[in-house]
Coordinates of C-alpha atoms in Angstrom, one line a residue:
X1 CA -58.6 -75.4 103.5
X2 CA -60.3 -73.9 100.8
X3 CA -63.9 -75.1 102.1
X4 CA -62.8 -73.6 105.7
X5 CA -61.7 -70.2 104.6
X6 CA -65.2 -69.8 102.4
X7 CA -67.3 -70.8 105.1
X8 CA -64.5 -68.5 107.0
X9 CA -65.7 -65.3 105.0
X10 CA -69.3 -66.5 104.5
X11 CA -69.5 -66.0 108.6
X12 CA -68.1 -62.6 108.2
X13 CA -70.0 -61.4 105.8
X14 CA -73.4 -62.9 108.1
X15 CA -72.0 -61.0 110.6
X16 CA -72.0 -57.8 108.6
X17 CA -75.0 -58.1 107.7
X18 CA -76.5 -58.7 111.3
X19 CA -74.8 -55.5 111.4
X20 CA -76.2 -54.0 109.4
X21 CA -79.9 -55.1 110.7
X22 CA -79.2 -53.8 113.9
X23 CA -79.0 -51.0 112.3
X24 CA -81.8 -50.8 110.6
X25 CA -83.4 -52.2 113.5
X26 CA -82.2 -49.1 115.9
X27 CA -82.5 -46.7 113.1
X28 CA -86.4 -47.2 112.2
X29 CA -87.9 -45.2 114.6
X30 CA -86.3 -42.0 114.2
X31 CA -87.6 -42.2 110.6
X32 CA -90.7 -40.8 112.3
X33 CA -88.8 -37.8 113.6
X34 CA -89.3 -34.2 112.0
X35 CA -87.7 -31.4 110.3
X36 CA -84.8 -29.2 112.2
X37 CA -82.8 -26.5 110.9
X38 CA -81.6 -26.4 107.4
X39 CA -84.6 -29.0 106.5
X40 CA -86.7 -25.8 106.2
X41 CA -84.5 -25.0 103.5
X42 CA -84.3 -27.0 101.1
X43 CA -85.7 -30.5 101.7
X44 CA -89.6 -29.3 103.4
X45 CA -90.1 -26.7 100.3
X46 CA -89.6 -29.9 98.3
X47 CA -91.7 -32.3 100.7
X48 CA -94.7 -29.9 100.4
X49 CA -94.1 -28.7 96.9
X50 CA -91.7 -30.9 94.4
X51 CA -92.9 -29.1 91.4
X52 CA -92.0 -25.2 92.6
X53 CA -88.6 -26.4 93.0
X54 CA -86.6 -26.1 89.7
X55 CA -82.8 -28.6 89.8
X56 CA -81.5 -24.9 88.9
X57 CA -82.6 -23.1 92.0
X58 CA -80.7 -25.7 94.0
X59 CA -77.5 -26.0 92.0
X60 CA -77.3 -22.4 92.3
X61 CA -77.8 -21.1 96.2
X62 CA -75.5 -24.2 98.1
X63 CA -72.0 -24.3 98.8
X64 CA -69.2 -22.8 96.4
X65 CA -69.4 -25.9 94.0
X66 CA -73.8 -26.0 94.1
X67 CA -73.3 -29.5 96.1
X68 CA -75.6 -30.8 92.4
X69 CA -75.5 -34.1 93.5
X70 CA -76.6 -33.7 96.9
X71 CA -79.5 -31.2 95.4
X72 CA -79.8 -34.1 92.8
X73 CA -80.3 -36.2 95.1
X74 CA -83.1 -34.5 96.8
X75 CA -85.2 -33.2 94.3
X76 CA -84.6 -37.1 92.6
X77 CA -86.5 -37.3 96.5
X78 CA -89.1 -35.2 96.3
X79 CA -90.5 -36.3 92.6
X80 CA -90.6 -40.4 93.5
X81 CA -91.3 -40.5 97.6
X82 CA -94.0 -39.6 99.6
X83 CA -93.8 -38.0 103.4
X84 CA -91.0 -37.4 105.6
X85 CA -89.8 -40.8 106.3
X86 CA -89.3 -41.8 102.3
X87 CA -86.1 -39.5 103.2
X88 CA -84.8 -40.1 106.2
X89 CA -85.1 -44.1 104.8
X90 CA -82.9 -43.0 102.0
X91 CA -80.2 -41.4 104.5
X92 CA -81.0 -44.7 106.2
X93 CA -79.9 -46.7 103.9
X94 CA -77.2 -44.7 102.1
X95 CA -76.0 -45.1 106.0
X96 CA -76.4 -48.6 105.7
X97 CA -74.1 -49.0 101.6
X98 CA -71.3 -46.4 103.1
X99 CA -71.5 -49.5 106.0
X100 CA -70.7 -51.4 103.3
X101 CA -68.3 -49.6 102.0
X102 CA -66.2 -49.2 104.7
X103 CA -66.4 -53.6 105.5
X104 CA -64.7 -53.3 102.3
X105 CA -61.9 -50.7 102.4
X106 CA -60.8 -51.8 105.9
X107 CA -60.5 -55.9 104.2
X108 CA -58.5 -54.7 102.0
X109 CA -56.1 -52.6 104.0
X110 CA -56.3 -55.4 106.3
X111 CA -55.3 -57.6 103.8
X112 CA -52.5 -55.1 102.8
X113 CA -50.7 -55.7 106.5
X114 CA -51.2 -58.7 108.1
X115 CA -49.2 -61.8 107.7
X116 CA -52.5 -63.8 107.4
X117 CA -54.9 -61.9 104.7
X118 CA -57.2 -64.8 104.7
X119 CA -57.0 -62.9 108.4
X120 CA -58.6 -59.3 107.3
X121 CA -62.1 -60.0 107.9
X122 CA -63.3 -59.5 111.3
X123 CA -61.4 -57.1 111.6
X124 CA -63.4 -55.3 109.0
X125 CA -66.4 -56.6 109.9
X126 CA -65.6 -55.1 114.1
X127 CA -64.7 -51.6 112.3
X128 CA -67.7 -51.3 110.0
X129 CA -70.0 -52.4 112.9
X130 CA -68.6 -49.7 115.4
X131 CA -68.5 -47.2 112.4
X132 CA -72.4 -48.5 111.9
X133 CA -73.8 -48.0 115.2
X134 CA -71.8 -45.7 116.8
X135 CA -74.4 -42.7 118.6
X136 CA -72.6 -39.6 117.3
X137 CA -73.8 -40.7 113.6
X138 CA -78.0 -39.8 114.9
X139 CA -77.6 -36.8 113.9
X140 CA -76.0 -37.1 110.2
X141 CA -78.5 -40.3 109.6
X142 CA -81.8 -38.9 110.8
X143 CA -81.0 -35.3 109.9
X144 CA -81.8 -34.9 105.8
X145 CA -79.9 -32.2 105.0
X146 CA -76.9 -34.5 106.1
X147 CA -77.2 -36.4 103.3
X148 CA -74.3 -34.4 101.7
X149 CA -72.1 -35.5 104.7
X150 CA -73.3 -39.1 103.3
X151 CA -73.1 -38.9 99.9
X152 CA -69.6 -37.2 99.8
X153 CA -68.7 -39.6 102.3
X154 CA -69.4 -42.4 100.4
X155 CA -67.7 -41.7 97.6
X156 CA -64.9 -41.0 98.9
X157 CA -64.3 -44.5 99.9
X158 CA -65.0 -45.8 96.6
X159 CA -62.7 -43.3 95.5
X160 CA -60.5 -44.9 97.9
X161 CA -61.6 -48.9 97.0
X162 CA -60.6 -48.0 93.4
X163 CA -57.4 -46.1 94.0
X164 CA -55.8 -49.5 96.3
X165 CA -57.8 -51.4 93.1
X166 CA -55.8 -49.8 90.1
X167 CA -52.6 -50.0 92.4
X168 CA -52.9 -53.8 93.5
X169 CA -53.1 -54.0 89.2
X170 CA -50.0 -52.2 88.7
X171 CA -47.9 -54.6 91.8
X172 CA -49.4 -57.5 89.3
X173 CA -48.3 -55.3 86.3
X174 CA -50.8 -54.3 84.5
X175 CA -52.0 -49.9 83.8
X176 CA -54.1 -50.3 86.9
X177 CA -55.0 -47.4 84.5
X178 CA -59.7 -48.5 84.2
X179 CA -59.5 -47.6 87.9
X180 CA -57.9 -45.2 88.5
X181 CA -60.1 -42.8 85.7
X182 CA -63.0 -44.5 88.0
X183 CA -61.0 -43.6 91.5
X184 CA -60.0 -39.8 89.9
X185 CA -62.8 -38.7 87.1
X186 CA -65.7 -39.9 88.6
X187 CA -65.5 -40.9 92.4
X188 CA -63.8 -38.3 93.6
X189 CA -65.9 -35.2 91.8
X190 CA -68.8 -37.0 92.2
X191 CA -67.2 -36.4 96.5
X192 CA -66.4 -33.1 95.9
X193 CA -69.9 -31.7 94.0
X194 CA -71.7 -34.2 96.8
X195 CA -70.3 -31.7 98.7
X196 CA -66.6 -30.0 99.1
X197 CA -65.1 -32.0 101.6
X198 CA -64.9 -34.4 98.6
X199 CA -62.3 -32.8 97.5
X200 CA -59.9 -33.6 99.8
X201 CA -60.2 -37.5 98.0
X202 CA -56.0 -37.1 96.4
X203 CA -54.8 -35.9 100.4
X204 CA -56.0 -40.1 100.9
X205 CA -54.1 -41.3 98.7
X206 CA -51.1 -39.4 99.4
X207 CA -51.7 -40.4 103.1
X208 CA -51.9 -44.4 102.1
X209 CA -48.9 -44.1 99.0
X210 CA -46.9 -43.3 102.0
X211 CA -48.4 -45.8 104.6
X212 CA -50.0 -49.0 103.7
X213 CA -49.2 -48.3 99.9
X214 CA -45.5 -47.9 100.7
X215 CA -43.9 -51.2 100.0
X216 CA -46.0 -51.3 96.8
X217 CA -43.9 -50.9 93.5
X218 CA -45.7 -47.5 92.2
X219 CA -45.3 -46.3 88.5
X220 CA -42.9 -43.6 88.1
X221 CA -45.7 -41.8 86.1
X222 CA -47.6 -42.0 89.2
X223 CA -45.3 -40.6 91.4
X224 CA -45.3 -37.7 89.7
X225 CA -48.2 -37.1 89.1
X226 CA -48.9 -37.5 92.8
X227 CA -46.3 -34.6 93.4
X228 CA -47.6 -32.2 90.2
X229 CA -51.1 -32.5 91.6
X230 CA -49.9 -32.1 95.7
X231 CA -48.4 -29.1 94.1
X232 CA -50.9 -27.4 92.5
X233 CA -53.9 -28.6 94.8
X234 CA -51.3 -26.3 97.7
X235 CA -50.1 -23.0 95.3
X236 CA -53.6 -23.2 93.9
X237 CA -56.2 -23.5 96.5
X238 CA -53.5 -20.9 97.8
X239 CA -53.9 -18.4 95.4
X240 CA -57.6 -18.0 95.6
X241 CA -57.1 -17.6 99.8
X242 CA -55.0 -14.9 98.4
X243 CA -57.1 -13.3 96.4
X244 CA -60.4 -13.9 97.4
X245 CA -58.7 -13.5 100.9
X246 CA -61.8 -10.4 101.8
X247 CA -64.2 -12.4 101.0
X248 CA -63.0 -15.6 102.6
X249 CA -61.6 -14.5 105.3
X250 CA -62.4 -11.0 106.2
X251 CA -65.4 -10.3 105.4
X252 CA -67.4 -13.9 107.0
X253 CA -65.6 -12.7 110.8
X254 CA -67.9 -9.8 110.5
X255 CA -70.8 -12.1 111.2
X256 CA -69.2 -14.2 113.6
X257 CA -68.4 -12.8 117.3
X258 CA -65.0 -14.6 116.8
X259 CA -62.5 -14.3 115.1
X260 CA -59.8 -16.0 112.9
X261 CA -57.3 -16.5 115.5
X262 CA -59.8 -17.6 118.1
X263 CA -61.4 -20.0 115.4
X264 CA -58.1 -21.7 115.4
X265 CA -57.4 -21.7 118.8
X266 CA -61.2 -23.1 119.8
X267 CA -60.4 -25.9 117.7
X268 CA -57.1 -27.7 118.8
X269 CA -60.1 -28.3 121.3
X270 CA -63.0 -28.7 119.0
X271 CA -60.5 -31.5 117.4
X272 CA -59.8 -33.8 120.8
X273 CA -63.8 -33.3 121.7
X274 CA -64.5 -35.4 118.2
X275 CA -62.2 -37.9 119.4
X276 CA -63.4 -38.4 123.3
X277 CA -67.4 -38.1 121.7
X278 CA -65.8 -41.0 119.2
X279 CA -63.8 -42.9 121.9
X280 CA -65.7 -42.4 124.6
X281 CA -69.8 -41.6 123.8
X282 CA -71.4 -39.7 125.7
X283 CA -74.8 -38.3 124.5
X284 CA -75.5 -35.6 126.8
X285 CA -72.2 -33.9 125.1
X286 CA -73.8 -34.7 122.1
X287 CA -76.1 -32.8 119.8
X288 CA -76.3 -30.1 117.1
X289 CA -76.1 -27.0 119.1
X290 CA -72.1 -26.0 120.4
X291 CA -73.1 -22.4 120.9
X292 CA -71.9 -23.0 125.0
X293 CA -68.8 -24.2 124.2
X294 CA -66.4 -21.2 125.3
X295 CA -64.2 -19.7 122.6
X296 CA -60.2 -19.7 122.5
X297 CA -58.4 -16.8 123.5
X298 CA -54.9 -17.5 123.4
X299 CA -52.8 -21.0 124.1
X300 CA -54.0 -21.0 128.1
X301 CA -57.8 -19.2 127.9
X302 CA -58.4 -22.4 128.3
X303 CA -55.5 -24.4 129.3
X304 CA -57.1 -26.9 127.3
X305 CA -55.8 -24.9 123.8
X306 CA -52.1 -25.9 124.7
X307 CA -53.6 -29.1 125.7
X308 CA -55.4 -29.9 122.3
X309 CA -52.7 -28.6 120.0
X310 CA -50.4 -30.6 122.5
X311 CA -52.2 -33.9 121.3
X312 CA -53.1 -33.2 117.6
X313 CA -48.8 -32.9 117.7
X314 CA -48.9 -35.7 119.2
X315 CA -50.6 -37.3 116.8
X316 CA -49.3 -36.4 113.4
X317 CA -45.9 -37.0 115.3
X318 CA -46.8 -40.4 116.1
X319 CA -48.2 -41.0 112.8
X320 CA -45.2 -40.4 111.1
X321 CA -43.5 -41.9 113.7
X322 CA -45.4 -45.5 112.7
X323 CA -45.7 -45.0 109.1
X324 CA -43.2 -48.0 108.0
X325 CA -43.4 -49.8 111.6
X326 CA -47.8 -49.6 111.5
X327 CA -49.3 -48.1 108.5
X328 CA -52.2 -48.6 109.4
X329 CA -52.8 -47.0 112.2
X330 CA -50.7 -44.4 110.8
X331 CA -53.3 -44.3 107.8
X332 CA -55.9 -44.2 110.1
X333 CA -54.5 -41.9 112.0
X334 CA -54.4 -39.8 108.9
X335 CA -56.9 -40.3 107.5
X336 CA -59.1 -38.9 110.8
X337 CA -56.8 -35.7 111.2
X338 CA -57.0 -35.0 107.1
X339 CA -60.5 -35.1 107.4
X340 CA -60.9 -32.0 109.7
X341 CA -58.9 -30.1 106.9
X342 CA -61.5 -27.5 105.6
X343 CA -64.1 -27.3 108.3
X344 CA -61.9 -26.8 111.7
X345 CA -59.2 -25.1 109.7
X346 CA -59.6 -20.9 108.7
X347 CA -63.1 -21.1 106.9
X348 CA -65.6 -19.5 108.8
X349 CA -67.9 -22.2 109.3
X350 CA -70.4 -23.5 112.4
X351 CA -67.4 -23.7 115.4
X352 CA -68.8 -27.6 116.1
X353 CA -70.7 -30.7 114.1
X354 CA -70.8 -34.2 114.7
X355 CA -71.2 -35.0 110.9
X356 CA -67.4 -33.5 110.6
X357 CA -66.7 -36.9 111.9
X358 CA -68.2 -39.1 109.3
X359 CA -65.9 -40.0 107.1
X360 CA -62.3 -39.1 109.4
X361 CA -64.1 -41.8 112.6
X362 CA -63.4 -44.8 110.0
X363 CA -59.8 -43.0 110.3
X364 CA -59.7 -43.3 113.6
X365 CA -61.2 -46.4 114.0
X366 CA -59.1 -48.4 111.7
X367 CA -56.3 -46.9 113.5
X368 CA -57.8 -48.7 117.4
X369 CA -58.7 -52.1 115.6
X370 CA -55.4 -52.2 114.3
X371 CA -53.8 -51.7 117.2
X372 CA -56.4 -53.4 119.1
X373 CA -54.9 -57.0 116.9
X374 CA -51.4 -56.3 118.7
X375 CA -52.3 -57.1 121.8
X376 CA -51.5 -60.6 123.3
X377 CA -55.7 -61.9 123.4
X378 CA -57.5 -65.1 122.3
X379 CA -59.4 -65.5 120.1
X380 CA -62.7 -65.5 122.5
X381 CA -61.2 -62.8 124.7
X382 CA -61.2 -60.3 121.1
X383 CA -64.7 -61.5 120.2
X384 CA -66.0 -60.7 123.6
X385 CA -64.6 -57.0 123.6
X386 CA -65.3 -56.5 120.3
X387 CA -69.1 -57.2 120.7
X388 CA -69.2 -55.4 123.7
X389 CA -68.2 -52.4 122.6
X390 CA -70.3 -53.3 120.0
X391 CA -73.7 -53.4 122.4
X392 CA -72.6 -50.2 124.1
X393 CA -72.9 -48.8 121.4
X394 CA -75.9 -50.0 119.9
X395 CA -77.8 -49.2 123.6
X396 CA -76.3 -45.7 122.8
X397 CA -77.5 -45.5 119.8
X398 CA -80.9 -46.9 120.2
X399 CA -81.7 -44.2 123.2
X400 CA -80.8 -41.5 121.6
X401 CA -82.7 -42.3 118.3
X402 CA -86.0 -42.2 120.9
X403 CA -85.2 -39.0 121.0
X404 CA -84.4 -37.7 117.6
X405 CA -88.2 -39.7 116.8
X406 CA -90.1 -36.8 118.2
X407 CA -89.2 -33.5 117.2
X408 CA -90.4 -32.0 120.4
X409 CA -88.5 -34.9 122.6
X410 CA -85.4 -33.8 120.4
X411 CA -85.6 -30.0 121.0
X412 CA -86.2 -30.3 125.3
X413 CA -83.6 -32.6 125.3
X414 CA -80.5 -30.6 124.1
X415 CA -82.3 -27.6 125.1
X416 CA -82.1 -30.3 128.8
X417 CA -78.0 -31.5 127.7
X418 CA -77.2 -27.7 126.5
X419 CA -79.5 -24.9 128.6
X420 CA -76.6 -22.4 128.3
X421 CA -77.0 -22.2 124.6
X422 CA -78.7 -20.0 123.4
X423 CA -79.9 -21.6 120.1
X424 CA -81.4 -24.6 121.6
X425 CA -83.2 -22.1 123.7
X426 CA -84.8 -20.4 121.3
X427 CA -84.6 -23.0 118.9
X428 CA -87.3 -25.1 121.6
X429 CA -89.6 -21.9 122.6
X430 CA -89.7 -21.4 118.9
X431 CA -91.0 -25.2 118.2
X432 CA -92.9 -24.7 121.2
X433 CA -94.9 -21.7 120.0
X434 CA -95.5 -22.9 116.6
X435 CA -96.2 -26.6 116.4
X436 CA -96.6 -27.2 119.9
X437 CA -98.7 -25.3 120.9
X438 CA -97.6 -23.7 123.6
X439 CA -97.7 -20.3 124.0
X440 CA -97.4 -19.4 127.9
X441 CA -93.5 -21.9 128.1
X442 CA -92.4 -20.8 125.0
X443 CA -92.4 -16.8 126.5
X444 CA -91.6 -18.5 129.8
X445 CA -88.5 -19.9 128.4
X446 CA -87.4 -16.6 126.4
X447 CA -88.8 -14.1 129.6
X448 CA -85.4 -13.0 131.5
X449 CA -83.0 -13.6 128.5
X450 CA -82.3 -10.4 127.1
X451 CA -80.8 -10.5 123.6
X452 CA -81.4 -9.7 120.4
X453 CA -82.9 -13.5 119.8
X454 CA -84.7 -13.9 122.5
X455 CA -86.3 -10.5 122.7
X456 CA -87.4 -10.4 119.0
X457 CA -88.6 -14.5 119.0
X458 CA -91.4 -13.5 121.7
X459 CA -92.2 -9.9 119.4
X460 CA -92.5 -12.6 116.5
X461 CA -94.3 -15.0 119.0
X462 CA -96.8 -12.5 120.3
X463 CA -97.8 -11.2 116.8
X464 CA -99.0 -14.4 115.6
X465 CA -100.7 -15.2 118.3
X466 CA -102.1 -12.0 117.6
X467 CA -100.7 -10.5 121.3
X468 CA -99.6 -7.3 122.1
X469 CA -96.0 -7.3 121.2
X470 CA -95.1 -4.1 122.6
X471 CA -93.3 -5.0 125.5
X472 CA -91.1 -7.4 124.0
X473 CA -90.2 -5.3 120.5
X474 CA -89.6 -2.5 123.3
X475 CA -87.0 -5.3 124.9
X476 CA -85.5 -6.1 121.6
X477 CA -85.0 -2.2 120.4
X478 CA -82.6 -2.1 124.0
X479 CA -81.0 -5.4 122.6
X480 CA -79.4 -3.8 120.1
X481 CA -77.6 -1.4 121.8
X482 CA -73.8 -2.1 121.4
X483 CA -74.3 -4.8 118.4
X484 CA -71.9 -4.7 115.6
X485 CA -73.7 -8.2 114.6
X486 CA -76.8 -10.3 114.2
X487 CA -77.1 -13.3 114.0
X488 CA -78.8 -15.5 111.4
X489 CA -82.0 -16.1 112.9
X490 CA -82.5 -12.0 114.3
X491 CA -82.3 -11.7 109.8
X492 CA -85.0 -14.0 109.6
X493 CA -87.3 -13.3 112.2
X494 CA -86.7 -9.4 111.3
X495 CA -88.0 -10.5 108.1
X496 CA -91.5 -12.0 109.5
X497 CA -91.5 -9.2 111.5
X498 CA -91.9 -7.1 108.0
X499 CA -94.1 -8.9 106.8
X500 CA -96.8 -9.5 109.5
X501 CA -96.7 -5.5 109.8
X502 CA -97.1 -4.9 106.2
X503 CA -100.5 -7.1 105.8
X504 CA -101.4 -5.9 108.6
X505 CA -100.8 -9.3 110.8
X506 CA -99.0 -7.5 113.6
X507 CA -100.2 -4.4 115.3
X508 CA -96.4 -3.3 115.9
X509 CA -96.4 0.7 114.7
X510 CA -94.8 0.2 110.9
X511 CA -92.9 3.5 111.0
X512 CA -91.0 2.4 114.2
X513 CA -90.6 -1.2 113.2
X514 CA -88.9 0.1 109.7
X515 CA -86.8 2.4 111.2
X516 CA -85.2 -0.6 113.6
X517 CA -85.5 -3.1 110.9
X518 CA -82.9 -0.6 109.0
X519 CA -80.5 -0.8 112.0
X520 CA -80.6 -4.5 112.0
X521 CA -80.0 -4.9 108.6
X522 CA -76.7 -2.9 108.9
X523 CA -75.4 -4.9 111.4
X524 CA -72.9 -7.7 110.5
X525 CA -74.6 -10.1 108.8
X526 CA -74.5 -12.6 105.3
X527 CA -75.1 -10.4 102.3
X528 CA -78.0 -12.6 101.4
X529 CA -79.6 -12.4 104.4
X530 CA -79.4 -8.4 104.7
X531 CA -80.2 -9.3 100.7
X532 CA -83.9 -9.8 101.8
X533 CA -83.8 -8.0 104.8
X534 CA -84.1 -5.0 102.2
X535 CA -86.3 -6.0 100.6
X536 CA -89.2 -6.7 103.4
X537 CA -88.3 -3.2 104.8
X538 CA -88.7 -2.0 101.1
X539 CA -92.7 -4.2 100.7
X540 CA -93.0 -2.2 103.9
X541 CA -92.4 1.4 102.6
X542 CA -94.1 1.0 99.5
X543 CA -97.7 -0.8 101.5
X544 CA -96.9 2.9 103.4
X545 CA -97.2 4.8 100.6
X546 CA -93.4 5.3 101.1
X547 CA -91.8 5.6 97.7
X548 CA -89.1 6.8 98.5
X549 CA -88.0 4.5 101.5
X550 CA -89.5 1.9 99.0
X551 CA -86.4 2.5 97.0
X552 CA -84.0 3.4 98.9
X553 CA -84.6 -0.6 100.9
X554 CA -84.9 -2.4 96.8
X555 CA -81.3 0.1 95.9
X556 CA -80.3 -1.7 99.3
X557 CA -81.2 -4.9 98.3
X558 CA -79.4 -4.8 95.0
X559 CA -76.2 -3.2 96.3
X560 CA -76.2 -6.1 99.4
X561 CA -76.4 -9.2 96.5
X562 CA -75.4 -6.9 92.2
X563 CA -76.5 -10.5 90.7
X564 CA -79.9 -10.1 91.9
X565 CA -82.5 -9.0 89.3
X566 CA -85.5 -9.1 90.9
X567 CA -85.2 -5.9 92.9
X568 CA -84.9 -3.7 90.4
X569 CA -88.0 -5.7 88.6
X570 CA -90.2 -5.3 91.5
X571 CA -88.3 -1.1 91.0
X572 CA -89.8 -1.0 87.9
X573 CA -93.9 -2.3 88.6
X574 CA -93.5 0.2 91.6
X575 CA -92.6 3.2 88.5
X576 CA -94.9 1.6 86.4
X577 CA -98.1 1.8 89.0
X578 CA -97.3 5.3 89.0
X579 CA -96.8 6.4 85.8
X580 CA -93.1 7.1 86.0
X581 CA -92.9 4.6 82.6
X582 CA -89.5 7.0 81.6
X583 CA -88.5 5.9 85.5
X584 CA -89.6 2.1 84.9
X585 CA -88.0 1.8 81.7
X586 CA -84.7 2.2 83.2
X587 CA -85.1 -0.3 86.5
X588 CA -86.3 -2.8 84.1
X589 CA -83.0 -2.5 82.1
X590 CA -81.4 -3.0 84.9
X591 CA -82.5 -6.1 86.1
X592 CA -82.5 -7.2 82.4
X593 CA -79.2 -6.5 81.9
X594 CA -78.4 -8.7 85.4
X595 CA -80.8 -11.5 84.3
X596 CA -82.6 -11.7 80.3
X597 CA -83.9 -14.9 81.4
X598 CA -86.0 -13.6 84.5
X599 CA -86.6 -10.3 82.5
X600 CA -88.9 -12.2 80.2
X601 CA -91.2 -13.3 83.0
X602 CA -92.0 -9.8 83.4
X603 CA -93.8 -9.5 79.7
X604 CA -96.1 -7.6 80.0
X605 CA -94.2 -5.0 82.0
X606 CA -92.6 -4.6 79.7
X607 CA -94.2 -4.5 77.4
X608 CA -96.7 -1.6 79.8
X609 CA -93.7 0.3 79.8
X610 CA -92.8 0.0 76.3
X611 CA -95.9 2.3 74.5
X612 CA -95.9 4.7 77.7

């Protein structure tokens, strides 16, 4: 009997290894792909000049918690690896390791709910294999910047595994404190410091206690800790939302063209869309551009909003009703929904992104596998159906990886799949002009589409290639009429125009550009974008000899981000150049008060204005 169990376990591990090997093979061509989106902000500069960006800079600039675990992984990657493929290979390795953790978690959970715990390995293999080869996760694995989502998922799964280990030890009369400490004191902080939704791990523990662990004896102190921790999290989170209501729930919605209510209504359709993409993957519906998704303005506008809300409610009710009868299916549904709590709720982040399903999908696949085991099927039929499902996903993933293996092909496919997406159009035109050398094709894509994004990109392309940008610039100015906000793309492209005009690399009239840039800077946008825009505008004014205009722009930049000292040091430098030592000293001291360390880098200026 023991020999038979060992042989069965060995076969399960062999099958898991085969799933991992297939995953690595189908993903391998994708390692040749290029940088996209936020890669340009973090990863590309590190590849170009690893020593140029400090750990302090990375930790200071990303996310409410700084995401130090993810950022330090990028920094370490830059120090020890050479070439873009190595970066993507690390992401692939993380995907494989996370798949192993999915298997271990699934095996542990199935062992608790099956009448024959020794049969838990094969359902766990299927759960992990489906997750590993699912085509929806290509964009998480091959989009280097989404290592944050991978690390958060990896440490969250470790936290769940150690929590289950602790509870198993407690059931045997042990304290389980060591495993609990690793779960709560090590893995959970690492998950949260990889990406903020890692902080949801305690919620997953509560789901476990209410479902799979409901029949397991629980120490009174642990029950009290869970209740007190849950209450503290709810009260603390509520207090933070109330105290930061303006900065969290009001100001960010001035940057986008929808309200908080419209976001919540639209999420009633987005969460079911995730569900559909996981159950019946459609490559044509995938991608990271979803600005073509219509907003929901009411429960019946469109009617699918109400349908989506009813589906979510039905899932919640089903999970609650199945807590005792089907505990693993109940936990899986709960994990799928709980994993959306942060990014599909009140916070103003992208309306839809595939990587948000990376960990929640584990719950969905656990639930489906648990339900499938109840079907009156023979082992042979189950094996055939499981193999068919996995191979179907393998083929779909291979097709999607082929697109990601070439940046040109990726942007082309995304535009073909989302022809109504303005961002997909702009991204393709930008790549064609900058990397593909197809300037005329890029401009043709933008021609006749009168939006600030398309008109400004056409102007930028004209400037880059020494063409007459006057017509496109006038078109851009016209598109600003009636605009209340500027997209991140418009803010960044406007900054490039300012820099090019300042450097004499664009023939546009400097005065007209400065006037329009000031107009754009007054539109709704994140403060960091506004800061950089005013900073570039100040340099243009100074280069044109307009000292008062330059100072006004620097002061506006400083007002946008009061914690930034650089505008004051630059103002001090310009004042010193004009022999205004007293004004220079005032500006310098304002900068020093904000950032004394940065002031030390201007020691020569400090000495110069102190001597005058």
